[in-house]
PDB file of C-alpha atoms in Angstrom:
ATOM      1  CA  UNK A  68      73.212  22.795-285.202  1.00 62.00           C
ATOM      2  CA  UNK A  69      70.938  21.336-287.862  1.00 78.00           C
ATOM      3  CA  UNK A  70      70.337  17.769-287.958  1.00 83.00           C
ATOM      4  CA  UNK A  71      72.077  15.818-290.264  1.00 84.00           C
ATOM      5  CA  UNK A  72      69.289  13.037-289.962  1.00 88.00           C
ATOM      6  CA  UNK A  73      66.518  15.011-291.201  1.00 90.00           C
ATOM      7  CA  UNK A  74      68.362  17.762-293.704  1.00 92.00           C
ATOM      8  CA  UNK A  75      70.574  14.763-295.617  1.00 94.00           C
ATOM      9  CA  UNK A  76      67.797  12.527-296.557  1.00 95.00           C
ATOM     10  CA  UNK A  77      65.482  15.556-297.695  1.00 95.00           C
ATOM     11  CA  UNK A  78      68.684  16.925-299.517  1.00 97.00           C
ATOM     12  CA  UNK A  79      69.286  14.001-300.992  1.00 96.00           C
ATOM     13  CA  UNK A  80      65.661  13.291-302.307  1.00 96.00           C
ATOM     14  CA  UNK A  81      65.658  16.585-303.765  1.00 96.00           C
ATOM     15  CA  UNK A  82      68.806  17.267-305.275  1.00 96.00           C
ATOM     16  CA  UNK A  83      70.491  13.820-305.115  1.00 93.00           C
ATOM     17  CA  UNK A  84      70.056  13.703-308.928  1.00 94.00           C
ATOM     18  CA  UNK A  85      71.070  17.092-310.321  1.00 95.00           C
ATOM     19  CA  UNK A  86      73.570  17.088-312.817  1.00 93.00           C
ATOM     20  CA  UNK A  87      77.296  18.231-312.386  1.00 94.00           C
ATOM     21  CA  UNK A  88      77.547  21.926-313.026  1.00 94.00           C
ATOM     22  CA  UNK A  89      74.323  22.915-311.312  1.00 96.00           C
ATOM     23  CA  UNK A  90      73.708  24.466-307.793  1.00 97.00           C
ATOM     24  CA  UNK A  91      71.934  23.849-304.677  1.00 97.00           C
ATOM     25  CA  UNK A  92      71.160  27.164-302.800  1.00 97.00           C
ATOM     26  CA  UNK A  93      70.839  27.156-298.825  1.00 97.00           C
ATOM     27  CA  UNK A  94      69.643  30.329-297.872  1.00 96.00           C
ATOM     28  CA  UNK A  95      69.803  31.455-294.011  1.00 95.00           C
ATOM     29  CA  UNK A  96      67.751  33.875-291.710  1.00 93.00           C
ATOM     30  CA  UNK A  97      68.226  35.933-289.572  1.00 94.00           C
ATOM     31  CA  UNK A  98      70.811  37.345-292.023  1.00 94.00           C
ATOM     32  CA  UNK A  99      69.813  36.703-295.301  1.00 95.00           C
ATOM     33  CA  UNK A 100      72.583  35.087-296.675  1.00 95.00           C
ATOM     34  CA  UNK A 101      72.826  32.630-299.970  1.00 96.00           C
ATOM     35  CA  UNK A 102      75.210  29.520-299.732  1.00 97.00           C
ATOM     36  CA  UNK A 103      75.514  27.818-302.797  1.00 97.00           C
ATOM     37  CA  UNK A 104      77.472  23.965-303.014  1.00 97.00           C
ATOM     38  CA  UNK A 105      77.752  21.621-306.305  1.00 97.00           C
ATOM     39  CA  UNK A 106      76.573  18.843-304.420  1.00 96.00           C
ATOM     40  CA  UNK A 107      74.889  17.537-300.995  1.00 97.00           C
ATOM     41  CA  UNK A 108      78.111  16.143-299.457  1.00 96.00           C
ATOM     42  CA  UNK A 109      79.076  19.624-299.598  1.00 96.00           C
ATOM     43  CA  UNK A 110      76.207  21.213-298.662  1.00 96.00           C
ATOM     44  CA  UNK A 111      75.859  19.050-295.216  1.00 95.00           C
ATOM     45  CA  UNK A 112      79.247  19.680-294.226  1.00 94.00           C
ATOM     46  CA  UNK A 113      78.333  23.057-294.600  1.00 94.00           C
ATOM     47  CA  UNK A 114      75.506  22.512-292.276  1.00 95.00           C
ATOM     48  CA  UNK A 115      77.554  20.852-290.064  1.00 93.00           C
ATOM     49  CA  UNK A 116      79.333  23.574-289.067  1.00 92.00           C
ATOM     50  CA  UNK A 117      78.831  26.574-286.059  1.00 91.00           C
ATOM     51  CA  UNK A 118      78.176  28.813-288.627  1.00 88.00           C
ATOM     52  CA  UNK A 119      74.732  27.168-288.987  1.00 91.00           C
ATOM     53  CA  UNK A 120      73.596  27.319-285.474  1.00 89.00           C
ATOM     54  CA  UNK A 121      70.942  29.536-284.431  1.00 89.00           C
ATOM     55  CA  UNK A 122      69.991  29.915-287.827  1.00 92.00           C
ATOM     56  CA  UNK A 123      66.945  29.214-290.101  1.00 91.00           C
ATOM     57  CA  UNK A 124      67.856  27.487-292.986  1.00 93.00           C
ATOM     58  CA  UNK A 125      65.909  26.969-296.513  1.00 93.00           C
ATOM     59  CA  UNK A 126      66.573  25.435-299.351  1.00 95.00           C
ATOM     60  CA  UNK A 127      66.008  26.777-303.007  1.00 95.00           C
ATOM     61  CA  UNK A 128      64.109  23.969-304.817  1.00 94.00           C
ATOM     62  CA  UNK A 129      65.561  24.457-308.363  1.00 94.00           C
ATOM     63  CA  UNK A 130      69.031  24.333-309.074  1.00 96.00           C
ATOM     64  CA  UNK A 131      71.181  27.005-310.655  1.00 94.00           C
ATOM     65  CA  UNK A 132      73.560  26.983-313.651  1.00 93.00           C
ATOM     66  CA  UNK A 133      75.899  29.045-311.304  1.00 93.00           C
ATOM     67  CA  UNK A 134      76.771  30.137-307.943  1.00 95.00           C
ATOM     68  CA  UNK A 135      74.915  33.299-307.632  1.00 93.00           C
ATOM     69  CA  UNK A 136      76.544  34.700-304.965  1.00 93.00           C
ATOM     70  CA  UNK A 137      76.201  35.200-300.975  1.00 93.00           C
ATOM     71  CA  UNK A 138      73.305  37.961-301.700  1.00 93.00           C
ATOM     72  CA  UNK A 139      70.887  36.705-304.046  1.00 92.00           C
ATOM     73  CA  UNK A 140      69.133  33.722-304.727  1.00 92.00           C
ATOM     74  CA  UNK A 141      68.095  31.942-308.057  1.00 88.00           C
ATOM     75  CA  UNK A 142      65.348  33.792-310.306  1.00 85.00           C
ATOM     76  CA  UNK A 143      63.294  31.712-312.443  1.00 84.00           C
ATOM     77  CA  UNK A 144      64.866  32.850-315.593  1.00 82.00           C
ATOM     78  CA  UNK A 145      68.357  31.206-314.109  1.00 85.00           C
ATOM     79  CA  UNK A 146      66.830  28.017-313.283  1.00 91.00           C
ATOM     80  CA  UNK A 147      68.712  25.115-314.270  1.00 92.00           C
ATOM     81  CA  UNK A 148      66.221  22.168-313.282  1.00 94.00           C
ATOM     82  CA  UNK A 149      63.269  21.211-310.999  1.00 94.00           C
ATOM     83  CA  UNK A 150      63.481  17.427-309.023  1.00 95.00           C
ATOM     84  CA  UNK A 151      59.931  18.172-307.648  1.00 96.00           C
ATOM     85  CA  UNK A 152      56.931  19.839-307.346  1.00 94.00           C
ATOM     86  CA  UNK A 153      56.002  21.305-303.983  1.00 95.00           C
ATOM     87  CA  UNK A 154      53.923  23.455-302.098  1.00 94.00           C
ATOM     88  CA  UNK A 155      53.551  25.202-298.908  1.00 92.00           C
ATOM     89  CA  UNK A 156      50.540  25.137-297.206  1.00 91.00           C
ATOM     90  CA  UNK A 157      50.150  27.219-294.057  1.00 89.00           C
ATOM     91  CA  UNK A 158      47.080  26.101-291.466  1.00 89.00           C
ATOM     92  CA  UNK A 159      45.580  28.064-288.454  1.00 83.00           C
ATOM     93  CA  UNK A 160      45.234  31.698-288.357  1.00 70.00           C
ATOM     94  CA  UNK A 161      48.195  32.070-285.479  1.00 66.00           C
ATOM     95  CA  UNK A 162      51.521  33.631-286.891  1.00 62.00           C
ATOM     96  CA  UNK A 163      49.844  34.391-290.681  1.00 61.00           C
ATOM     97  CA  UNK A 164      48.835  37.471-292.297  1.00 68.00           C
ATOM     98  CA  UNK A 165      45.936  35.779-293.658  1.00 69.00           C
ATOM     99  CA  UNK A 166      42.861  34.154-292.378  1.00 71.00           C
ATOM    100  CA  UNK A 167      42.239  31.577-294.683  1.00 79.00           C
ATOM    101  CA  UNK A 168      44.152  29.104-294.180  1.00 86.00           C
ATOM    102  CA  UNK A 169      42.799  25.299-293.359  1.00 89.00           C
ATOM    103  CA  UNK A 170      42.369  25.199-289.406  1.00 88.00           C
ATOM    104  CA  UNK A 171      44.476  21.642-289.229  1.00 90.00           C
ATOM    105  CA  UNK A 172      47.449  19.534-290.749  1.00 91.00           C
ATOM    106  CA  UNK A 173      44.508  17.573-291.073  1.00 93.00           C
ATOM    107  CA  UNK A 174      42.205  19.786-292.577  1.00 92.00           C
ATOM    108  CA  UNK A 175      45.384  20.461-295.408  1.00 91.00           C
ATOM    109  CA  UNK A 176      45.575  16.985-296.026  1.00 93.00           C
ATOM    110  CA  UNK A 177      42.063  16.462-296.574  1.00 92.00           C
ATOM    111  CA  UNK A 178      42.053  19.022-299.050  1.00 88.00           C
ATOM    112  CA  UNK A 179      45.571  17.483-300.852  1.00 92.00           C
ATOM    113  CA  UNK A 180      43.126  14.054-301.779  1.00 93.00           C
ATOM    114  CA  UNK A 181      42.150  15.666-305.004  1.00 93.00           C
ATOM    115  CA  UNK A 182      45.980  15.685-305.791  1.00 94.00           C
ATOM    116  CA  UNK A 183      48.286  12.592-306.104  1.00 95.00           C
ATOM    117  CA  UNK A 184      49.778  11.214-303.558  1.00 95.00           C
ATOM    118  CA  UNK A 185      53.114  13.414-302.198  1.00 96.00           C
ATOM    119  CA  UNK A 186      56.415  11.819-301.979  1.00 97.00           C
ATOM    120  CA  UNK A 187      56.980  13.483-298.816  1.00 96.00           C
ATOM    121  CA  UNK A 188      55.150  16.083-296.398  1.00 95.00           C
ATOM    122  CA  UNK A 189      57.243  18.012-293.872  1.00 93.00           C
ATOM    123  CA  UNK A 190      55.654  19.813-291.005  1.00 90.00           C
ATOM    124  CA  UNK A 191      57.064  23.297-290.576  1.00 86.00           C
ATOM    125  CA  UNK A 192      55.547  24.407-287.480  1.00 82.00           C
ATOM    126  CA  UNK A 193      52.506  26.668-289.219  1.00 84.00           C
ATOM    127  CA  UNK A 194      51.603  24.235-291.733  1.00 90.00           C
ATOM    128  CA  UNK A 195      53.543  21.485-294.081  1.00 94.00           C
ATOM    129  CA  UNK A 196      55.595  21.301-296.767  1.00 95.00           C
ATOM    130  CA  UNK A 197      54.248  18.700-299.501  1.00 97.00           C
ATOM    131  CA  UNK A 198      56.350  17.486-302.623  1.00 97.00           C
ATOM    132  CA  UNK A 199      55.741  15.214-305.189  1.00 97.00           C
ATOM    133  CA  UNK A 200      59.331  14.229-306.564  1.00 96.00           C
ATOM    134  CA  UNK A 201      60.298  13.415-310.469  1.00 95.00           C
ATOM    135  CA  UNK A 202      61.814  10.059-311.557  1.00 93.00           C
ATOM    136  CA  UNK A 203      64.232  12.572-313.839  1.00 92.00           C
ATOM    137  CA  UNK A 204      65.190  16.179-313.270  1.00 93.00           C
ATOM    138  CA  UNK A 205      62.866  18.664-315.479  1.00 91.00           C
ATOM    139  CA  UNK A 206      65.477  20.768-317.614  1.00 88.00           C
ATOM    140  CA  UNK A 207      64.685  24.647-317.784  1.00 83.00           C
ATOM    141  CA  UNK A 208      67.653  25.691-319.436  1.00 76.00           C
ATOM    142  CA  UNK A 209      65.891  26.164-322.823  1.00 75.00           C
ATOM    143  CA  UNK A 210      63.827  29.339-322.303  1.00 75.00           C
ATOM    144  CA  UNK A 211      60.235  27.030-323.744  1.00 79.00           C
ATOM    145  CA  UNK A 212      60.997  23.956-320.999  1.00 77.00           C
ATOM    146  CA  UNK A 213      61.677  27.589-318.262  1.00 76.00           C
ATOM    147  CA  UNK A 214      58.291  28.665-319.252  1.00 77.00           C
ATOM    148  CA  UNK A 215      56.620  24.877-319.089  1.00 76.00           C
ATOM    149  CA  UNK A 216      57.881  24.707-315.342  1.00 74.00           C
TER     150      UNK A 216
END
C-alpha cells in the first residue's frame, strides 16, 4: 500500500494548485497503466486502495487538459501546466546503464550548489529527485508558453 504520509504532501505540493479542468496522471509499473484524477483527494483515495499494492507508482509532473486514457500518458504538446521544475539525478554506477553518474547523494548535491536552492529533494533509491516549485502554475496551453516550458 503506498503511504499516504509521504505521497499526499508531495501531491499536494505539486499539484495542489492546478486549476479545475486539468489532470494529474499516476502511472503504475509493473503494468503500465495511466490513472488520471481531477484532483489529489481523488488521486489518494485511489492510492489507497489494493489495487495499488505491489506496484510502482509515478507521477506525471504536468497536468493534462484531459484524461488521456488508461494507456498513454501526457505528451508535451497536451500539456496543460507545469507547478515545478525538477530533475532526476541518478548516482553510483549499480542498477544504471551509464557510468557517469555522481558516486554519492552527496556528490549530486554538491554539484546542485550552482543551482538555487530546491523546494524539495526525494531520494529514490539510485539517486534523488530535486524540484524547485512555482508560486503560480506556468500555463502551456498557448502553443508559444508550450514551447517556453
Amino acid at each position: 500500500m503506498v503511504d499516504l504520509t509521504q505521497a499526499r504532501p508531495f501531491l499536494d505540493a505539486i499539484f495542489g494548485n492546478a486549476a479545475a479542468g486539468e489532470f494529474l496522471l499516476l502511472w503504475t509499473l509493473p503494468d503500465r497503466r495511466s490513472a488520471w484524477f481531477a484532483d489529489v483527494d481523488a488521486a489518494c483515495a485511489a492510492l489507497a486502495a489494493p489495487s495499488y499494492e505491489n506496484k510502482d507508482v509515478y507521477a506525471g509532473m504536468c497536468t493534462s487538459p484531459a484524461d488521456m486514457g488508461a494507456s498513454r500518458r501526457c505528451d508535451a504538446a497536451n500539456v496543460a501546466s507545469m507547478g515545478c521544475l525538477w530533475a532526476d539525478i541518478d548516482v553510483g554506477s549499480g542498477g544504471h546503464k551509464k557510468e557517469n553518474y555522481p558516486a554519492t547523494i552527496e556528490d549530486a548535491m554538491e554539484v546542485l550548489k550552482t543551482y538555487p536552492k530546491p523546494s524539495m529533494v526525494i531520494s529514490t533509491g539510485h539517486g534523488i529527485h530535486v524540484y524547485w516549485l512555482f508560486r503560480a502554475r506556468f500555463l502551456t496551453a498557448r502553443p508559444a508558453d508550450n514551447a517556453a516550458a
